[in-house]
Coordinates of C-alpha atoms and ligand atoms in Angstrom, one line a residue:
X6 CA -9.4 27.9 -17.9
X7 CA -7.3 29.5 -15.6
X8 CA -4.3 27.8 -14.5
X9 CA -1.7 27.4 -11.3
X10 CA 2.1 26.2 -12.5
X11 CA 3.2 24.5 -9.4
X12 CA 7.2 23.9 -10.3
X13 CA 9.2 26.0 -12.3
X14 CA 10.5 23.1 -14.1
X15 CA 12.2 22.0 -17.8
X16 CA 8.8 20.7 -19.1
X17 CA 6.4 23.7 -18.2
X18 CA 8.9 26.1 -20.0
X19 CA 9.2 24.1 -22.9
X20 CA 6.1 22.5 -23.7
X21 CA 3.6 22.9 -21.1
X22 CA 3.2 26.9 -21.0
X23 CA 2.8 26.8 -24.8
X24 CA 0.5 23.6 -24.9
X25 CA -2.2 25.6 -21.9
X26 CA -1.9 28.9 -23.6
X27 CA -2.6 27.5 -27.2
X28 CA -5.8 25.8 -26.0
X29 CA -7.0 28.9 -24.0
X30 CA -5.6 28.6 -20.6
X31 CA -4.4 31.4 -19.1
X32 CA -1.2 31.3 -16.9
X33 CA -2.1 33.3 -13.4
X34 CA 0.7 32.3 -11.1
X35 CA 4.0 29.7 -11.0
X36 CA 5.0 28.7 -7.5
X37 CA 8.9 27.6 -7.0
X38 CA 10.7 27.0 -3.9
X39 CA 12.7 29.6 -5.1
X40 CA 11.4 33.5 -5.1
X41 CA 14.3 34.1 -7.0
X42 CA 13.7 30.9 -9.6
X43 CA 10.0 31.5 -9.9
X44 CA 10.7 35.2 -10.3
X45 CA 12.8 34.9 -13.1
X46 CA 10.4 32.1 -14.6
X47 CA 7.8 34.6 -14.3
X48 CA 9.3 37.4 -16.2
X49 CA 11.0 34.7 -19.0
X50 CA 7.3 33.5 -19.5
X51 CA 4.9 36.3 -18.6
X52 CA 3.4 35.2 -16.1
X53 CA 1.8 37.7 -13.8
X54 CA 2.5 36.3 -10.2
X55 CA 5.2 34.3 -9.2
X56 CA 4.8 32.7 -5.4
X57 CA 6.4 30.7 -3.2
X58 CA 3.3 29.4 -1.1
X59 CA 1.3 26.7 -2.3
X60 CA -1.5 27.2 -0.4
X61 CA -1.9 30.8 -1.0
X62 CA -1.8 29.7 -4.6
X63 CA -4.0 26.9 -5.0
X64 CA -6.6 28.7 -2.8
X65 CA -7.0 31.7 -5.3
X66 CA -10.7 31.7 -6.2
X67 CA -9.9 33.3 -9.8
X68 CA -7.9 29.6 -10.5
X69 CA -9.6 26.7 -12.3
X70 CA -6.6 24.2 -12.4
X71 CA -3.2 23.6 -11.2
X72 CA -0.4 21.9 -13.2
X73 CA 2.2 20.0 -11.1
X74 CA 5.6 19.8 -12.2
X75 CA 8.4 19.5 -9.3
X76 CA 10.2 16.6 -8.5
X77 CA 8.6 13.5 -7.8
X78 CA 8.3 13.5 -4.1
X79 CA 6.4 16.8 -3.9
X80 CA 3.6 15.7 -6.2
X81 CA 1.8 14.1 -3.1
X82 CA 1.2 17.0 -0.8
X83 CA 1.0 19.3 -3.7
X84 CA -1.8 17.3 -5.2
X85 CA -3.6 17.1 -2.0
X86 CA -3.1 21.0 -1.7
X87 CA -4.7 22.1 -4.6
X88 CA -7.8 19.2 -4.7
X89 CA -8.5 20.0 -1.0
X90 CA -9.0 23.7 -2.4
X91 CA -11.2 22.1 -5.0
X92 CA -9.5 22.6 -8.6
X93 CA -8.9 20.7 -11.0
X94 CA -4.7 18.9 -11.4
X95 CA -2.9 17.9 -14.0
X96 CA 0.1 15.9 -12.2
X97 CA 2.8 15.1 -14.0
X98 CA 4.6 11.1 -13.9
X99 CA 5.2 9.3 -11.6
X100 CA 1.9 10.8 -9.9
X101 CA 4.1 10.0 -6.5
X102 CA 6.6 7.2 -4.9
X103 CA 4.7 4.8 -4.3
X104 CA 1.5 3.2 -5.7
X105 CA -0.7 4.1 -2.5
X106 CA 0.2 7.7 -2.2
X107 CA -0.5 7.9 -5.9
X108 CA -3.7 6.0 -5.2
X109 CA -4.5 8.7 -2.2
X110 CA -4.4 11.7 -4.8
X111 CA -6.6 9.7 -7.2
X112 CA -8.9 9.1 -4.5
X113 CA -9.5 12.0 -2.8
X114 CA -9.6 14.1 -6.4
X115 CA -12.8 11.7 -7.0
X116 CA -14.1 12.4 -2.9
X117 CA -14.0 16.1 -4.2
X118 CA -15.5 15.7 -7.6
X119 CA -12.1 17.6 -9.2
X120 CA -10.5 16.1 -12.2
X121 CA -7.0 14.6 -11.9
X122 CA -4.8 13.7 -15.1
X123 CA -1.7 11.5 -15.7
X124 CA 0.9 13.8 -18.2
X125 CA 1.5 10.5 -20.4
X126 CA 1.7 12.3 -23.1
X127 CA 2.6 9.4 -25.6
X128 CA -1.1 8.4 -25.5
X129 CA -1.7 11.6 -26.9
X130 CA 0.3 11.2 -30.2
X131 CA -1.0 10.7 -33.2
X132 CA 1.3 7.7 -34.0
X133 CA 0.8 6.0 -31.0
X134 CA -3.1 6.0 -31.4
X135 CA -2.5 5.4 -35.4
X136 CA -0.4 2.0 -34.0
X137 CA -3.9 1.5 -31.3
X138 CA -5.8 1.7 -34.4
X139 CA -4.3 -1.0 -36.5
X140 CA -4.2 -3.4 -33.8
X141 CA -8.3 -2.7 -32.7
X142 CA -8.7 -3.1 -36.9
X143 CA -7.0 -6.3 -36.5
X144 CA -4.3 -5.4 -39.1
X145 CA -1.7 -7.7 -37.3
X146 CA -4.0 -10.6 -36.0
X147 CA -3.5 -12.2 -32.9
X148 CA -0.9 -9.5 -31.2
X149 CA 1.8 -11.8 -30.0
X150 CA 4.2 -9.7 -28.8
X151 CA 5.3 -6.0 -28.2
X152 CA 8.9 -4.3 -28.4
X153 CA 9.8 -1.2 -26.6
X154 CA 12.4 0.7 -27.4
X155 CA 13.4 3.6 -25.2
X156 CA 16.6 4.3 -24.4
X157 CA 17.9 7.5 -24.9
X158 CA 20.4 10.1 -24.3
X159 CA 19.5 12.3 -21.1
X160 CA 20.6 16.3 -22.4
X161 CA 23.1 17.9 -20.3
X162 CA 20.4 20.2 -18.5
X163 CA 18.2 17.1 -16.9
X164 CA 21.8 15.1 -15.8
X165 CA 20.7 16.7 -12.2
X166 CA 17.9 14.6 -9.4
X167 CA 17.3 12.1 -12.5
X168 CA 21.0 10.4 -12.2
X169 CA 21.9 11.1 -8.7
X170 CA 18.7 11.7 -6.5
X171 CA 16.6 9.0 -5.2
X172 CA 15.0 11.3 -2.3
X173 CA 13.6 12.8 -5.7
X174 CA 12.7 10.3 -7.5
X175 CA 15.7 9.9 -9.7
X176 CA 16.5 6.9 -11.9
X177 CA 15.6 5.7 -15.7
X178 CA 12.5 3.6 -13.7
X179 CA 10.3 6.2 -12.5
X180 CA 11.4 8.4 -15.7
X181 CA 10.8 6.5 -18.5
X182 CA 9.7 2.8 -17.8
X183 CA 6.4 4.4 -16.5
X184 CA 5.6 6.0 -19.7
X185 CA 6.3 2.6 -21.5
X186 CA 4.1 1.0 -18.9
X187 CA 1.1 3.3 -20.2
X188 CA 2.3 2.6 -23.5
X189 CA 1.8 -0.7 -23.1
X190 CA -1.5 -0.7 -21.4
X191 CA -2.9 2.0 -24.3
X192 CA -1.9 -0.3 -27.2
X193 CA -2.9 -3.7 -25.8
X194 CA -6.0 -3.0 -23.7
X195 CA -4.7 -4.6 -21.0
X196 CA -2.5 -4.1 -17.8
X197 CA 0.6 -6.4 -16.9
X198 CA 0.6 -9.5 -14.3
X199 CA 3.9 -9.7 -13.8
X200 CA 7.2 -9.0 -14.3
X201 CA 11.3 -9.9 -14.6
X202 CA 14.1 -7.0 -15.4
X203 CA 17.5 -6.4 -14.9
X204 CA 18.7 -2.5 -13.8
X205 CA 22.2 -1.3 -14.2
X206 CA 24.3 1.9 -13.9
X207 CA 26.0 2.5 -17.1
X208 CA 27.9 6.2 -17.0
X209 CA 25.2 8.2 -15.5
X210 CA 23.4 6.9 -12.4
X211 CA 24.6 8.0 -9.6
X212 CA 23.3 5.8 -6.9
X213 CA 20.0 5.2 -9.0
X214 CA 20.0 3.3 -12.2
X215 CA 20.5 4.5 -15.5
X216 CA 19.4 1.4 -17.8
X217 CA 16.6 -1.1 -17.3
X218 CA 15.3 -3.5 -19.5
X219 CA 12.5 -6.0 -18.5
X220 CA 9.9 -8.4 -19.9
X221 CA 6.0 -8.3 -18.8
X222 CA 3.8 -11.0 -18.8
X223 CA 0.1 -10.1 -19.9
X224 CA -3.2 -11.4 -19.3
X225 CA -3.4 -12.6 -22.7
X226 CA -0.2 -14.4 -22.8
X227 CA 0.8 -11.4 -25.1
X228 CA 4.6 -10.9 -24.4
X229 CA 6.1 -7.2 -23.7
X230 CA 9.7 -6.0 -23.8
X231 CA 11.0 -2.9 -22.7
X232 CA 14.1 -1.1 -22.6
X233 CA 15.3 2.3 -21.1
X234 CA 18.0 4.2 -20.5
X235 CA 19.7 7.5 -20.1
X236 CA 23.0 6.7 -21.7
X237 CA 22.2 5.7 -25.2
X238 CA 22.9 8.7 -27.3
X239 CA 22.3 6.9 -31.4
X240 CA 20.6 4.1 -30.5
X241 CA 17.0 5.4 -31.7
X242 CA 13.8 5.0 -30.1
X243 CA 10.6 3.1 -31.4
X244 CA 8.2 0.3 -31.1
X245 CA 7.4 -2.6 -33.0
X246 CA 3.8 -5.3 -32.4
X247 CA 4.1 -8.1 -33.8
X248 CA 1.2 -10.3 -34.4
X249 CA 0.9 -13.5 -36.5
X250 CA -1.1 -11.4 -39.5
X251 CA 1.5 -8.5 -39.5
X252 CA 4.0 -6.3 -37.6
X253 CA 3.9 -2.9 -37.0
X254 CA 7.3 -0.8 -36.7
X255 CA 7.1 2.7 -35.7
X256 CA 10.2 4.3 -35.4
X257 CA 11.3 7.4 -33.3
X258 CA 8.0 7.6 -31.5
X259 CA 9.3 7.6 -28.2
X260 CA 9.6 11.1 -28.2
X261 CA 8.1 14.1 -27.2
X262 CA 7.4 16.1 -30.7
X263 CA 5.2 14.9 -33.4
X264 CA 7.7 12.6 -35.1
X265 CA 8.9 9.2 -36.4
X266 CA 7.4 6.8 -39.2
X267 CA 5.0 3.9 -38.8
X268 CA 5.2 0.7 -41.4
X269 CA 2.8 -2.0 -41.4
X270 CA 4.2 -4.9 -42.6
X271 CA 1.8 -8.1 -43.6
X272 CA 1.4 -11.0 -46.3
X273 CA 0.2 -8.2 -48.9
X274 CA 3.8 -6.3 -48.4
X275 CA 4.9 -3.2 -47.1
X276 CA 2.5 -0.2 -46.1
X277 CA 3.2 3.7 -44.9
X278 CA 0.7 4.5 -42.6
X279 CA -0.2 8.2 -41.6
X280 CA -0.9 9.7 -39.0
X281 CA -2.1 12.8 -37.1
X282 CA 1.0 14.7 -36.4
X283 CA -0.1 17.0 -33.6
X284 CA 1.1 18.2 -30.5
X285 CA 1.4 15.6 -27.9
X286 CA 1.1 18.2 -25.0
X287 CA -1.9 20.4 -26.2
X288 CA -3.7 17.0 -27.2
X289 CA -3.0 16.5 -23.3
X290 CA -4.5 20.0 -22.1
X291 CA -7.1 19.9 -25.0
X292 CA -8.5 16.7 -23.2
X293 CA -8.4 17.6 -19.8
X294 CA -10.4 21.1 -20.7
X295 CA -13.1 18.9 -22.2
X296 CA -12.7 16.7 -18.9
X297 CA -13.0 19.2 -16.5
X298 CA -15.8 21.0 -18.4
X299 CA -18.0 17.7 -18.1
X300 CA -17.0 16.5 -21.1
X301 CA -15.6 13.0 -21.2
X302 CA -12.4 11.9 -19.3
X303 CA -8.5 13.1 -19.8
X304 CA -6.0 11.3 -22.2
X305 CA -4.4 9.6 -19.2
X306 CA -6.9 9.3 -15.8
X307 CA -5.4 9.4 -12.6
X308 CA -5.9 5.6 -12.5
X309 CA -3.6 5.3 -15.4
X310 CA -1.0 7.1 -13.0
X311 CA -1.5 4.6 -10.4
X312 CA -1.1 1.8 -12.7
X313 CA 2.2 2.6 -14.4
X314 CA 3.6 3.5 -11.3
X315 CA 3.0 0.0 -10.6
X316 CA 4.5 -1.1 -13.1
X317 CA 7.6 0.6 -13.1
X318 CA 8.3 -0.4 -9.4
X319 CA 7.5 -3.9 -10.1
X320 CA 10.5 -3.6 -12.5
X321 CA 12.5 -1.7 -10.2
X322 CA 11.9 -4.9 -7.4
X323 CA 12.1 -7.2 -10.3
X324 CA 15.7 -5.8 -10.8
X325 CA 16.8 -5.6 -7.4
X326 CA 15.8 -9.1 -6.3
X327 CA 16.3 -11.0 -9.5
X328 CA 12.8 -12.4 -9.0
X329 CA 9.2 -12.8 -11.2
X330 CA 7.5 -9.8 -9.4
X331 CA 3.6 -9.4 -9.6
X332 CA 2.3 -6.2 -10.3
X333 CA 0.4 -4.9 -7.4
X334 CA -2.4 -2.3 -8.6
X335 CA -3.8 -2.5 -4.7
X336 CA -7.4 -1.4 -4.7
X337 CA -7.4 0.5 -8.1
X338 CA -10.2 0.7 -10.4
Ligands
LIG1 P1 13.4 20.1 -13.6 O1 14.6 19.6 -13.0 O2 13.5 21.1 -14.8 O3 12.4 20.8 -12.6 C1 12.0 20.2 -11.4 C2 12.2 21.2 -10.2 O4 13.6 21.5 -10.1 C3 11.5 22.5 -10.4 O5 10.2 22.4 -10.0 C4 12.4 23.5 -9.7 O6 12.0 23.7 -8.4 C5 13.7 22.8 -9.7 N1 14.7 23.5 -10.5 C6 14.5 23.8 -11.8 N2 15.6 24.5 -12.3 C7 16.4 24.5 -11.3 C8 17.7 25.1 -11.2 N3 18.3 25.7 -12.2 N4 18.3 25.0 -10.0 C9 17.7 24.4 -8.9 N5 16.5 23.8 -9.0 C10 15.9 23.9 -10.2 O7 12.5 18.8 -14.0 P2 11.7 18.4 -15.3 O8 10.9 19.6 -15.8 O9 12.5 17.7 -16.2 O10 10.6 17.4 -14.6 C11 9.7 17.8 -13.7 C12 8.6 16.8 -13.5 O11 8.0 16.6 -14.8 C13 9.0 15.4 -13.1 O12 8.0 14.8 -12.3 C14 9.2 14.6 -14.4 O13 9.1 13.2 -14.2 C15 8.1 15.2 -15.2 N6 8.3 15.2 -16.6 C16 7.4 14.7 -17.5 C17 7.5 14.7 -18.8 C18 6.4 14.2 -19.7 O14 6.6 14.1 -20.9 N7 5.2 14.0 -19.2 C19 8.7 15.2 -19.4 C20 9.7 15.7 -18.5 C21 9.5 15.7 -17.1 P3 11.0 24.9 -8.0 O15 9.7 24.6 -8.7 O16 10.9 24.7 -6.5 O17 11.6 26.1 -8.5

């Protein structure tokens, strides 16, 4: 498969470049805003042509796929760009800024018969679908409850649009509650109803918020919690599910590498459990070569997208107003 890099960002160089090429995609062009950026990306990461003009790139019959990594707000018309030209995206979270222009991409991808994938990579790790597993076994009984833990320490080199940029999408909402949303909707099966959260600015967030933590109601009467932020450097990241049979704890599995330990705690006593520990990212690009060669769907559908984003800016309203906010998923499938 032959791919298009649009954004010549943190995540391509560091785990989507080596997640295409290990599962056979070939890297023709990265476009930047920048000739200067995307020319240096280029040369750092061999790629043969760097560009400045999305169009010119997504129209290039040799290209199979495109790979969208800028800032939030360009998703949109980059999406649209390269499914008008008929290939295949991979669009990285949140798919856009709000839930109908993340809808439009889902939509017209499926008018042009192209696939479009969600990057929510945490659905492709191994512990993550190990924790799935045990609850679908029934391991833990009735799932009561589910605890998210993800509040981390934003590295030096990302403390630029995330903490001071909402034109771009900036804050700890559209970053990382949106992953926990598809978390949440992976392990459970089902999507939440509504929501209350509080937001706050703790050292970081500059005009956006920093911290978030916020309770979903399910359809199940299952309760979720979730906290993130950008300014806790120890505090750890995991989740737990706790059901009246047993509780899982999975520690350190909010995280992009292969990591962290899963427990299974029940009536019987305490149990290691194993899991696949592959990578997250090439899971995600294995998937979505399977998808787009007729085979199946991607880790994370462009309806996935659509719902966390919906999620995540339920909590962000949730927060402002101080209100219960319903999710609205408009019109998705
Ligand atoms: P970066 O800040 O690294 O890159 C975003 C854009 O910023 C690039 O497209 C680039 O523009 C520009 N840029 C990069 N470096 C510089 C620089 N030195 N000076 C000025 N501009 C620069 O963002 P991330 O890689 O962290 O995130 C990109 C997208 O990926 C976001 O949508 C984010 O939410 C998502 N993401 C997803 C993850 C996941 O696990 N699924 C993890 C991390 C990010 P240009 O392309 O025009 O050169």
């Amino acid at each position: 498969m032959r791919w298009v890099l649009i954004g010549a960002s943190t995540i391509a160089a560091q785990y989507m470049i080596p997640a295409l090429r290990a599962h056979g995609g070939e890297i023709i062009t990265v476009v930047s805003s920048s000739s200067e950026r995307g020319a240096d990306f280029a040369v750092k990461h061999g790629i043969p042509r760097p560009g400045t003009d999305v169009q010119e790139a997504v129209s290039d019959a040799d290209v199979d796929a495109v790979y969208i990594s800028t800032t939030n707000e360009k998703h949109l018309p980059q999406a649209l760009a390269a499914i008008a030209a008929g290939k295949h995206v991979l669009c990285e979270k949140p798919l856009a800024m709000s839930v109908a222009d993340a809808a439009s991409m889902v939509r017209a991808a499926e008018q042009k018969g192209v696939v479009f994938a969600t990057n929510h990579h945490l659905r492709c790790s191994g512990s993550h679908r190990a924790v799935r597993q045990l609850v679908r076994d029934g391991r833990i009984g009735r799932v009561l409850s589910l605890r998210l833990h993800h509040a981390v320490h934003l590295p030096a080199n990302l403390q630029g649009w995330r903490i001071n940029s909402p034109a771009e999408g900036g804050g700890v909402i559209p970053d990382i509650t949106v992953h926990d949303a598809d978390v949440a909707r992976f392990l459970l099966d089902e999507d939440p109803k509504s929501v209350v959260a509080q937001m706050t600015s703790s050292g970081l967030g500059q005009g956006v918020e920093d911290s978030a933590m916020s309770v979903w109601t399910m359809p199940s009467g299952t309760m979720v919690m979730s906290h993130e932020s950008f300014t806790h450097p120890f505090a750890g990241s995991g989740l737990e599910v706790h059901g009246t049979e047993g509780s899982i704890f999975a520690r350190n599995v909010m995280t992009q590498n292969p990591i962290g330990e899963i427990e299974l705690v029940t009536a019987a006593g305490r149990e290691r459990v194993g899991y696949e520990p592959y990578d997250l990212y090439g899971e995600a690009v294995r998937c979505f070569h399977e998808a787009a060669a007729g085979r199946g769907e991607p880790a994370a559908t462009g309806w996935d997208g659509v719902k966390s984003l919906a999620v995540a800016l339920a909590v962000r309203e949730a927060a402002a107003t101080g209100a219960r906010v319903d999710v609205h998923y408009g019109d998705v499938k």
